[in-house]
Amino acid sequence: GQYGGTWHLPDDPWMGNLRMIMYDPPVRWNRDYTAYIPGLVKKWEFSDEGKTITFYFRKGLKWSDGYPFTMEDLRFWWEDLATNDEYRVIQPPWWSHNIDGTLMKVKFIDDYTISFTFKEPHWNIPYILASGFWEWESMMKPKHYLKQFHPKYNSEMKNYTTFQDKDKWWLNPEYPVLFAWHTVEYTPGEGATYERNPYYWKIDTAGNQLPYIDRIEVRYVTDPEVRLLQAIRGEYDATFRGVKDPLKIPLLKEKEKSGNYRVILWKEGAGAWPGVTVNQTYNVEKTKDPFMRNLLRNKYFRRALSYAIDRKRVNDVVWNGMARIQQFTISEESWHFASPEGKKIWQEWANSYVEYNPQKANELLDEIGLNKRDKDGFRTRPDGTKLELILDVRAGKRVFSETAPILKKNWEAIGLRTVINTVNKATQKLRGAQSIYQLRMDEASEMDLWIYPDWVFPTGTDPCRRMWPYIVRYQITNGREGEPIKKGSVEDRLMEIYNKGISEPDLEKRNHYIWDAVRIHIDEGPFCIGITGGQPSPVVVKNNFRNVPDFGVLGPWAVGAPGNTNPEQYFFKR
């Protein structure tokens, strides 16, 4: 590559796009999503049958202000922040707990070596640290800078308010980082500027220090239509999620010449965009409706809902025919399904219960006892009382708002009265936390289920999401809230597979466990009803902006795209 230039980029105040470019975790995804490779660590080792993981960080790493990076920085994260009861903003990460809820033991061996020890094997820990920016970002704490704002080290600090304000590297020009670029200017409400890190540790194959590009200028542009107009005018040098809607691809392609850019079609990685999540832990205590809970847990009812959906209609109306009709899955590009056998089971999963067959849907509903109808022709409960499905639809989501009326029409055609319940983000989160939603419009993608398991397994980090919210709430509150898994249930079978999988050192055998879980989803599902998936995702790149690969997956954020494609090697060709 060639040195120089300023990369102009759109983003929002959260800076999600910029933070995905700054992808330099200890372990990282490779460029084609087939393996995890060393990043800030040169290697990692397991001992004690997978109960202890030792990380060997590269010697000579420096923060962007030239100060050495050592395990004292990680000690600061663990002892002064994560396990500090007085500071609750940064807590021990979800992966740091043993199965019994106690914390792992952390040993700081020397300046470059750290180990985590658990009570049981945790073969997936290194791979978790490769996830997006969030896992490593909460650990990347420069002690030499941040300690001046910490009450333990500065008696003038009576609380953590100043610390919390300063602990935002993407907004704070004083904050030293390990990334290829560091913040030099921040203007609230407008944007920020980042310049090359003079102490960045990577070089190219010719020995030249990276990054090639001198500066990144980020402009806050939250309106998607404004982003689109600016993109087709050629105002962005490269944007990966700035113009994400696949429907904009024809217009973007049409304006390529006048805008002096090219459109590269990466993958969205969607296994369901959209899909309908069916609540498997519907809260009877709050809703006082055990019948609805049992109905939502009835696989024949869920299959009836699936058979009733006119997916071709959704594809034509919502996607102009560019999507793929399929059942809910995780991303086809996931390394779990890379082998011929894996591809085969993924296809079977994607094709299950996707036939548009209202007659079959009606038969299934009759067979499970929903064979009574009211004067308007809608099915009733067996006791003759009103039966009503409530579909939560997140406001402001084009795909959801355009799909929901089609679903309502399809389901009412088989006698199921359906109410579209438009909710904002906060309300959706609350209804998930209380497990009181019935059906919810959703979008699904994931590349590694051992890292983020909750699309397939009844576990995870967020009790507001997915199909088993109250079971997850029970797990993360150590039984104080939520509901436990019942012995012998579908959830119990899935968790048995999950616990075996995270204790299995062999990667290929772990994939086989995923296939076993998918088989349960096929035989007992669907638990989330997929409608379409496989959409392309437009990447807009100026013609002189080089080293951007032709293939990438943007939907599952955990793989770090575009950061896993080494943006420090992007350059402007002169």
Coordinates of C-alpha atoms in Angstrom, one line a residue, residues 31-545:
R31 CA -10.2 -12.8 6.9
D32 CA -12.5 -15.6 5.5
Y33 CA -14.2 -16.5 8.8
T34 CA -12.8 -20.1 8.9
A35 CA -10.6 -19.8 12.0
Y36 CA -9.5 -17.9 15.0
I37 CA -5.9 -16.6 14.9
P38 CA -3.5 -14.7 17.2
G39 CA -3.9 -11.0 17.6
L40 CA -2.4 -9.1 20.5
V41 CA -1.5 -12.5 21.9
K42 CA 1.1 -14.5 20.1
K43 CA -0.3 -17.8 21.4
W44 CA -2.6 -19.3 24.0
E45 CA -2.4 -22.7 25.8
F46 CA -4.8 -24.9 27.7
S47 CA -3.9 -27.0 30.7
D48 CA -5.6 -29.0 33.4
E49 CA -7.9 -30.5 30.8
G50 CA -9.1 -27.2 29.6
K51 CA -9.7 -25.6 33.0
T52 CA -6.8 -23.1 32.7
I53 CA -6.2 -20.9 29.7
T54 CA -2.9 -19.0 29.5
F55 CA -2.4 -16.1 27.2
Y56 CA 1.0 -14.9 26.0
F57 CA 0.9 -11.3 24.9
R58 CA 3.4 -10.0 22.4
K59 CA 6.4 -8.3 23.9
G60 CA 7.0 -4.7 23.2
L61 CA 3.3 -3.6 22.7
K62 CA 2.8 0.1 23.4
W63 CA -0.1 2.4 23.9
S64 CA -0.5 5.2 21.4
D65 CA 1.3 7.6 23.8
G66 CA 4.4 5.3 23.8
Y67 CA 3.8 3.9 27.3
P68 CA 4.4 0.1 27.5
F69 CA 1.3 -2.2 27.6
T70 CA 1.7 -4.9 30.3
M71 CA -0.4 -7.2 32.5
E72 CA -0.6 -4.3 35.0
D73 CA -3.2 -2.9 32.6
L74 CA -5.2 -6.0 32.8
R75 CA -4.7 -6.2 36.6
F76 CA -6.2 -2.7 36.7
W77 CA -9.2 -3.9 34.7
W78 CA -9.8 -7.0 36.8
E79 CA -9.0 -5.8 40.4
D80 CA -9.8 -2.0 40.2
L81 CA -12.8 -2.1 37.9
A82 CA -14.5 -5.5 37.2
T83 CA -14.3 -6.9 40.7
N84 CA -14.6 -3.5 42.4
D85 CA -18.0 -3.5 44.2
E86 CA -17.9 0.3 44.3
Y87 CA -17.8 0.6 40.5
R88 CA -20.6 -1.2 38.8
V89 CA -20.3 0.2 35.2
I90 CA -17.6 -2.4 34.3
Q91 CA -18.4 -5.8 35.9
P92 CA -16.9 -9.3 35.5
P93 CA -17.8 -10.4 31.9
W94 CA -20.4 -13.1 31.4
W95 CA -17.7 -15.6 30.3
S96 CA -15.7 -15.2 33.6
H97 CA -18.1 -17.3 35.7
N98 CA -18.0 -20.9 36.5
I99 CA -21.1 -23.0 36.0
D100 CA -21.9 -22.6 39.7
G101 CA -21.8 -18.8 39.3
T102 CA -18.5 -18.2 41.1
L103 CA -15.7 -16.2 39.3
M104 CA -12.7 -17.6 37.5
K105 CA -9.3 -17.1 39.2
V106 CA -7.0 -14.7 37.4
K107 CA -3.2 -15.0 37.7
F108 CA -0.8 -12.3 36.5
I109 CA 2.2 -14.4 35.7
D110 CA 4.6 -11.7 34.4
D111 CA 4.5 -8.5 32.3
Y112 CA 3.2 -10.4 29.2
T113 CA 1.4 -13.5 30.5
I114 CA -2.0 -14.0 32.2
S115 CA -4.0 -17.1 33.0
F116 CA -7.7 -17.7 33.7
T117 CA -8.6 -20.8 35.7
F118 CA -12.1 -22.3 36.0
K119 CA -13.7 -25.2 37.9
E120 CA -14.6 -26.9 34.6
P121 CA -13.2 -26.9 31.1
H122 CA -13.8 -23.7 29.1
W123 CA -12.4 -24.4 25.7
N124 CA -14.2 -21.5 24.1
I125 CA -12.7 -18.6 26.2
P126 CA -10.0 -17.6 23.6
Y127 CA -12.6 -17.3 20.9
I128 CA -14.9 -15.1 23.0
L129 CA -12.1 -12.6 23.1
A130 CA -12.3 -12.4 19.3
S131 CA -15.8 -11.1 19.4
G132 CA -16.4 -7.6 18.0
F133 CA -15.1 -4.7 20.0
W134 CA -17.1 -5.1 23.1
E135 CA -15.4 -8.0 24.9
W136 CA -11.8 -6.6 24.6
E137 CA -12.8 -3.0 24.7
S138 CA -14.0 -3.3 28.3
M139 CA -10.7 -4.9 29.2
M140 CA -8.4 -2.5 27.3
K141 CA -7.7 0.0 30.2
P142 CA -4.5 2.0 30.2
K143 CA -3.7 2.1 33.9
H144 CA -1.1 4.8 33.6
Y145 CA -3.7 7.2 32.2
L146 CA -7.0 6.1 33.9
K147 CA -5.6 5.8 37.4
Q148 CA -5.6 9.6 37.8
F149 CA -9.4 9.5 37.8
H150 CA -9.7 6.5 40.1
P151 CA -10.5 7.2 43.8
K152 CA -8.0 4.4 44.8
Y153 CA -5.1 6.2 43.2
N154 CA -6.3 9.8 43.5
S155 CA -7.8 11.0 46.8
E156 CA -9.3 14.0 45.2
M157 CA -11.6 11.8 43.3
K158 CA -14.6 11.2 45.6
N159 CA -16.6 9.1 43.2
Y160 CA -16.3 7.5 39.7
T161 CA -18.2 10.2 37.7
T162 CA -15.0 11.7 36.2
F163 CA -13.6 8.2 35.5
Q164 CA -16.7 7.2 33.6
D165 CA -16.6 10.4 31.5
K166 CA -13.0 9.9 30.6
D167 CA -13.3 6.1 29.9
K168 CA -14.5 6.5 26.3
W169 CA -11.5 6.1 24.0
W170 CA -13.6 6.9 20.9
L171 CA -14.5 10.3 22.2
N172 CA -11.6 11.3 24.4
P173 CA -8.5 12.7 22.6
E174 CA -6.3 12.1 25.7
Y175 CA -7.1 8.3 25.8
P176 CA -4.2 6.1 24.7
V177 CA -5.2 3.0 22.7
L178 CA -3.7 -0.1 21.1
F179 CA -5.5 0.4 17.8
A180 CA -4.2 1.6 14.5
W181 CA -5.7 5.0 15.0
H182 CA -6.3 7.1 18.1
T183 CA -8.7 10.0 18.8
V184 CA -7.3 13.5 18.3
E185 CA -10.5 15.6 18.1
Y186 CA -14.1 15.2 19.1
T187 CA -17.0 17.6 18.5
P188 CA -20.2 16.7 20.3
G189 CA -23.1 16.2 17.8
E190 CA -20.8 16.5 14.8
G191 CA -18.1 13.8 14.7
A192 CA -14.6 13.0 15.6
T193 CA -11.1 12.6 14.0
Y194 CA -8.6 9.9 14.5
E195 CA -4.9 9.8 13.5
R196 CA -2.4 7.0 12.9
N197 CA -0.9 5.5 16.1
P198 CA 2.8 6.1 15.8
Y199 CA 3.4 3.1 18.1
Y200 CA 1.2 0.6 16.3
W201 CA 2.7 -2.8 16.4
K202 CA 1.9 -4.2 12.9
I203 CA 3.9 -4.1 9.8
D204 CA 3.2 -5.2 6.2
T205 CA 5.1 -8.0 4.4
A206 CA 7.8 -5.5 3.3
G207 CA 8.4 -4.3 6.8
N208 CA 6.5 -1.0 6.6
Q209 CA 4.7 0.1 9.7
L210 CA 0.9 0.2 9.5
P211 CA -1.6 1.8 9.1
Y212 CA -1.2 3.2 5.7
I213 CA -4.0 5.8 6.0
D214 CA -3.1 8.9 8.1
R215 CA -6.5 10.0 9.3
I216 CA -10.1 8.9 9.7
E217 CA -12.7 11.7 9.9
V218 CA -16.1 10.5 11.1
R219 CA -19.2 12.6 10.5
Y220 CA -22.4 11.9 12.5
V221 CA -25.2 11.1 10.1
T222 CA -28.1 9.2 11.7
D223 CA -30.7 9.6 8.9
P224 CA -30.3 6.6 6.5
E225 CA -31.7 8.6 3.6
V226 CA -29.1 11.4 4.1
R227 CA -26.4 8.7 4.2
L228 CA -27.6 7.3 1.0
L229 CA -27.6 10.7 -0.7
Q230 CA -24.1 11.5 0.6
A231 CA -22.9 8.1 -0.5
I232 CA -24.1 8.4 -4.1
R233 CA -22.4 11.8 -4.2
G234 CA -19.1 10.1 -3.4
E235 CA -18.7 11.8 0.0
Y236 CA -17.5 8.7 1.7
D237 CA -14.2 6.9 1.0
A238 CA -15.5 3.6 2.3
T239 CA -18.6 2.7 4.3
F240 CA -19.6 -0.8 5.3
R241 CA -22.8 -0.3 7.3
G242 CA -23.5 3.3 6.3
V243 CA -25.9 2.3 3.5
K244 CA -27.0 -1.2 4.6
D245 CA -30.4 -1.7 3.0
P246 CA -30.1 -4.1 0.1
L247 CA -33.0 -2.3 -1.7
K248 CA -30.6 0.6 -2.3
I249 CA -28.2 -1.5 -4.3
P250 CA -29.7 -0.7 -7.7
L251 CA -29.5 3.0 -7.1
L252 CA -26.0 2.7 -5.7
K253 CA -24.9 0.8 -8.7
E254 CA -26.5 3.3 -11.1
K255 CA -24.5 6.2 -9.6
E256 CA -21.2 4.4 -9.4
K257 CA -19.6 6.3 -12.3
S258 CA -20.8 9.8 -11.2
G259 CA -19.9 9.2 -7.6
N260 CA -16.5 7.7 -8.5
Y261 CA -17.0 4.6 -6.3
R262 CA -17.7 0.9 -6.6
V263 CA -20.3 -1.2 -4.8
I264 CA -19.0 -4.5 -3.4
L265 CA -21.6 -7.0 -2.3
W266 CA -20.7 -8.5 1.0
K267 CA -23.0 -10.9 2.8
E268 CA -25.5 -9.8 5.5
G269 CA -25.3 -13.3 7.0
A270 CA -28.9 -13.3 7.9
G271 CA -30.5 -16.5 8.9
A272 CA -33.8 -14.7 9.4
W273 CA -34.4 -11.2 8.2
P274 CA -37.1 -11.0 9.1
G275 CA -38.3 -13.8 11.5
V276 CA -40.8 -14.2 14.3
T277 CA -39.5 -15.2 17.7
V278 CA -42.0 -17.3 19.6
N279 CA -41.8 -16.9 23.4
Q280 CA -41.2 -20.3 24.9
T281 CA -41.2 -19.0 28.5
Y282 CA -44.4 -16.9 28.4
N283 CA -44.9 -15.6 31.9
V284 CA -48.0 -17.1 33.4
E285 CA -47.5 -15.3 36.7
K286 CA -47.8 -11.9 35.1
T287 CA -50.2 -12.8 32.2
K288 CA -52.5 -15.2 34.0
D289 CA -52.8 -17.1 30.8
P290 CA -51.5 -20.7 31.0
F291 CA -53.4 -21.6 27.8
M292 CA -51.4 -19.2 25.7
R293 CA -48.1 -20.4 27.2
N294 CA -49.0 -24.0 26.3
L295 CA -50.1 -22.9 22.8
L296 CA -46.8 -21.1 22.1
R297 CA -44.9 -24.1 23.3
N298 CA -46.9 -26.4 21.0
K299 CA -44.7 -27.3 18.0
Y300 CA -47.7 -28.0 15.8
F301 CA -49.1 -24.6 16.5
R302 CA -45.8 -23.0 15.6
R303 CA -45.6 -25.1 12.4
A304 CA -49.1 -24.0 11.5
L305 CA -48.0 -20.3 11.8
S306 CA -45.0 -21.2 9.6
Y307 CA -47.0 -23.0 6.9
A308 CA -49.4 -20.1 6.7
I309 CA -46.8 -17.5 5.8
D310 CA -46.6 -16.5 2.1
R311 CA -42.9 -16.0 2.1
K312 CA -42.8 -15.3 -1.7
R313 CA -45.1 -12.4 -1.0
V314 CA -42.8 -11.1 1.7
N315 CA -39.8 -11.5 -0.5
D316 CA -41.5 -9.7 -3.4
V317 CA -42.9 -6.8 -1.3
V318 CA -40.1 -6.3 1.2
W319 CA -37.0 -7.3 -0.8
N320 CA -38.0 -7.0 -4.4
G321 CA -37.3 -10.7 -4.8
M322 CA -33.6 -10.4 -3.9
A323 CA -33.8 -12.5 -0.6
R324 CA -33.9 -16.2 -0.1
I325 CA -37.0 -18.0 1.2
Q326 CA -36.0 -20.0 4.3
Q327 CA -36.7 -21.1 7.8
F328 CA -34.9 -19.5 10.7
T329 CA -31.2 -20.5 10.9
I330 CA -28.0 -18.9 12.0
S331 CA -25.7 -17.6 9.2
E332 CA -25.0 -20.0 6.4
E333 CA -21.4 -18.7 6.4
S334 CA -20.9 -20.0 10.0
W335 CA -17.9 -22.3 10.3
H336 CA -20.1 -24.9 12.0
F337 CA -21.5 -25.7 8.5
A338 CA -18.4 -25.5 6.4
S339 CA -18.1 -29.2 5.8
P340 CA -20.2 -31.1 3.2
E341 CA -22.1 -32.7 6.1
G342 CA -22.6 -29.4 7.8
K343 CA -23.9 -27.8 4.6
K344 CA -26.4 -30.6 4.3
I345 CA -27.9 -30.2 7.7
W346 CA -28.0 -26.4 7.3
Q347 CA -30.0 -26.9 4.1
E348 CA -32.4 -29.2 5.9
W349 CA -32.8 -26.7 8.7
A350 CA -33.4 -23.8 6.2
N351 CA -36.0 -25.8 4.3
S352 CA -38.0 -27.1 7.2
Y353 CA -41.7 -26.0 7.4
V354 CA -41.3 -23.2 4.7
E355 CA -43.9 -24.5 2.3
Y356 CA -46.8 -22.1 1.8
N357 CA -49.6 -24.4 2.7
P358 CA -52.6 -22.8 4.4
Q359 CA -54.5 -26.1 4.1
K360 CA -51.8 -27.9 6.2
A361 CA -51.9 -25.0 8.7
N362 CA -55.6 -25.3 9.1
E363 CA -55.4 -29.1 9.6
L364 CA -52.7 -28.7 12.3
L365 CA -54.8 -26.1 14.2
D366 CA -57.9 -28.3 14.0
E367 CA -55.8 -31.3 15.3
I368 CA -54.5 -29.4 18.4
G369 CA -58.1 -28.4 19.4
L370 CA -58.5 -25.0 17.9
N371 CA -61.5 -26.1 15.8
K372 CA -64.1 -23.7 17.2
R373 CA -64.8 -20.4 15.5
D374 CA -66.7 -17.3 16.5
K375 CA -69.3 -15.4 14.4
D376 CA -66.5 -13.6 12.6
G377 CA -64.9 -16.8 11.5
F378 CA -61.9 -16.5 13.9
R379 CA -60.8 -19.5 16.0
T380 CA -61.5 -19.4 19.7
R381 CA -60.0 -21.1 22.6
P382 CA -61.5 -24.6 23.4
D383 CA -63.8 -23.0 26.0
G384 CA -65.2 -20.6 23.3
T385 CA -63.5 -17.5 24.6
K386 CA -61.5 -15.1 22.4
L387 CA -58.2 -16.1 21.0
E388 CA -55.9 -13.3 20.0
L389 CA -52.2 -13.3 18.9
I390 CA -50.2 -10.3 19.7
L391 CA -47.2 -9.6 17.3
D392 CA -44.7 -7.1 18.7
V393 CA -43.2 -4.9 16.0
R394 CA -40.3 -2.6 16.7
A395 CA -41.0 0.9 15.5
G396 CA -38.7 2.4 12.9
K397 CA -37.7 -0.9 11.3
R398 CA -38.8 -0.9 7.6
V399 CA -38.5 -4.6 7.2
F400 CA -40.6 -5.3 10.2
S401 CA -43.3 -2.7 9.5
E402 CA -43.7 -3.9 5.9
T403 CA -43.8 -7.6 6.8
A404 CA -46.2 -7.5 9.8
P405 CA -49.3 -6.7 7.7
I406 CA -48.6 -9.7 5.5
L407 CA -48.3 -11.9 8.5
K408 CA -51.5 -10.6 10.0
K409 CA -53.3 -11.3 6.7
N410 CA -51.8 -14.8 6.4
W411 CA -52.6 -15.8 10.0
E412 CA -56.1 -14.3 9.9
A413 CA -56.7 -16.3 6.7
I414 CA -56.4 -19.5 8.8
G415 CA -58.6 -18.1 11.5
L416 CA -56.1 -16.6 14.0
R417 CA -57.0 -13.1 15.0
T418 CA -53.8 -11.1 15.0
V419 CA -53.0 -7.7 16.6
I420 CA -49.9 -5.8 15.5
N421 CA -48.4 -4.2 18.6
T422 CA -45.9 -1.4 17.6
V423 CA -43.3 -0.9 20.4
N424 CA -40.2 1.2 20.9
K425 CA -36.9 -0.2 21.9
A426 CA -37.4 0.3 25.6
T427 CA -40.8 -1.3 25.6
Q428 CA -39.6 -4.2 23.6
K429 CA -36.8 -4.7 26.1
L430 CA -39.2 -4.5 29.0
R431 CA -41.6 -7.0 27.5
G432 CA -38.7 -9.3 26.9
A433 CA -37.3 -8.9 30.4
Q434 CA -40.7 -9.8 31.9
S435 CA -41.2 -12.5 29.3
I436 CA -44.7 -11.3 28.5
Y437 CA -44.5 -10.9 24.7
Q438 CA -46.1 -13.7 22.6
L439 CA -44.6 -13.2 19.1
R440 CA -41.9 -10.7 18.1
M441 CA -40.5 -9.6 14.8
D442 CA -36.8 -10.3 14.8
E443 CA -33.7 -10.7 12.7
A444 CA -31.2 -13.5 13.3
S445 CA -27.6 -14.0 12.4
E446 CA -24.6 -15.7 14.2
M447 CA -21.4 -17.3 13.2
D448 CA -20.2 -19.1 16.4
L449 CA -22.8 -20.6 18.7
W450 CA -20.2 -21.5 21.4
I451 CA -19.5 -17.8 21.7
Y452 CA -23.0 -16.4 21.4
P453 CA -25.3 -19.4 21.9
D454 CA -28.7 -17.9 22.5
W455 CA -30.2 -18.3 19.0
V456 CA -30.1 -22.1 19.4
F457 CA -29.5 -22.8 23.1
P458 CA -31.6 -21.5 26.1
T459 CA -28.7 -19.6 27.6
G460 CA -26.9 -16.3 27.0
T461 CA -26.2 -12.9 28.4
D462 CA -29.4 -11.0 27.8
P463 CA -32.7 -12.1 29.4
C464 CA -34.6 -9.7 27.1
R465 CA -33.9 -11.6 23.9
R466 CA -34.5 -14.7 22.0
M467 CA -37.0 -17.5 22.6
W468 CA -36.3 -18.4 26.3
P469 CA -36.1 -15.1 28.1
Y470 CA -37.2 -16.3 31.5
I471 CA -34.8 -19.2 31.6
V472 CA -31.9 -16.9 30.8
R473 CA -33.1 -14.6 33.5
Y474 CA -33.0 -17.5 36.0
Q475 CA -29.5 -18.3 35.0
I476 CA -28.0 -14.8 35.2
T477 CA -29.7 -14.1 38.5
N478 CA -28.6 -17.4 40.0
G479 CA -32.2 -18.4 40.5
R480 CA -33.5 -15.3 42.1
E481 CA -35.8 -14.5 39.2
G482 CA -37.1 -16.3 36.1
E483 CA -37.8 -20.0 35.8
P484 CA -35.5 -23.1 35.8
I485 CA -35.2 -25.6 33.1
K486 CA -37.5 -28.6 33.6
K487 CA -35.8 -32.0 33.6
G488 CA -36.4 -33.9 30.3
S489 CA -37.7 -30.8 28.4
V490 CA -36.5 -29.6 25.0
E491 CA -34.6 -26.9 26.8
D492 CA -32.9 -29.5 29.1
R493 CA -31.8 -31.5 26.1
L494 CA -30.4 -28.4 24.4
M495 CA -28.5 -27.4 27.5
E496 CA -27.1 -30.9 27.9
I497 CA -25.6 -30.5 24.4
Y498 CA -24.3 -27.0 25.1
N499 CA -22.5 -28.1 28.3
K500 CA -20.9 -31.0 26.5
G501 CA -19.9 -28.7 23.7
I502 CA -18.1 -26.1 25.8
S503 CA -16.2 -28.9 27.5
E504 CA -15.1 -30.5 24.3
P505 CA -11.5 -29.7 23.1
D506 CA -11.9 -31.0 19.6
L507 CA -13.3 -28.4 17.2
E508 CA -14.8 -31.0 14.8
K509 CA -16.6 -32.8 17.6
R510 CA -17.9 -29.4 18.8
N511 CA -19.5 -28.9 15.3
H512 CA -21.2 -32.2 15.6
Y513 CA -22.8 -31.1 18.9
I514 CA -24.1 -28.0 17.0
W515 CA -25.6 -30.4 14.4
D516 CA -27.3 -32.3 17.2
A517 CA -28.8 -29.1 18.5
V518 CA -30.0 -28.2 15.0
R519 CA -31.6 -31.6 14.8
I520 CA -33.7 -30.7 17.9
H521 CA -34.7 -27.4 16.3
I522 CA -35.9 -29.3 13.2
D523 CA -37.7 -32.0 15.1
E524 CA -39.2 -29.9 17.8
G525 CA -39.3 -26.5 16.2
P526 CA -39.4 -24.0 14.8
F527 CA -38.9 -21.8 17.9
C528 CA -38.1 -18.8 15.8
I529 CA -40.0 -18.7 12.5
G530 CA -37.8 -17.6 9.6
I531 CA -39.3 -15.9 6.5
T532 CA -36.4 -14.7 4.3
G533 CA -32.6 -14.6 4.6
G534 CA -29.4 -14.6 2.7
Q535 CA -29.6 -10.9 1.6
P536 CA -26.5 -9.1 0.2
S537 CA -25.1 -6.1 2.0
P538 CA -23.7 -3.2 0.0
V539 CA -20.2 -1.9 0.7
V540 CA -19.6 1.5 -0.9
V541 CA -15.9 2.2 -1.7
K542 CA -14.2 5.0 -3.7
N543 CA -12.3 3.7 -6.7
N544 CA -8.9 4.8 -5.3
F545 CA -9.6 3.1 -1.9

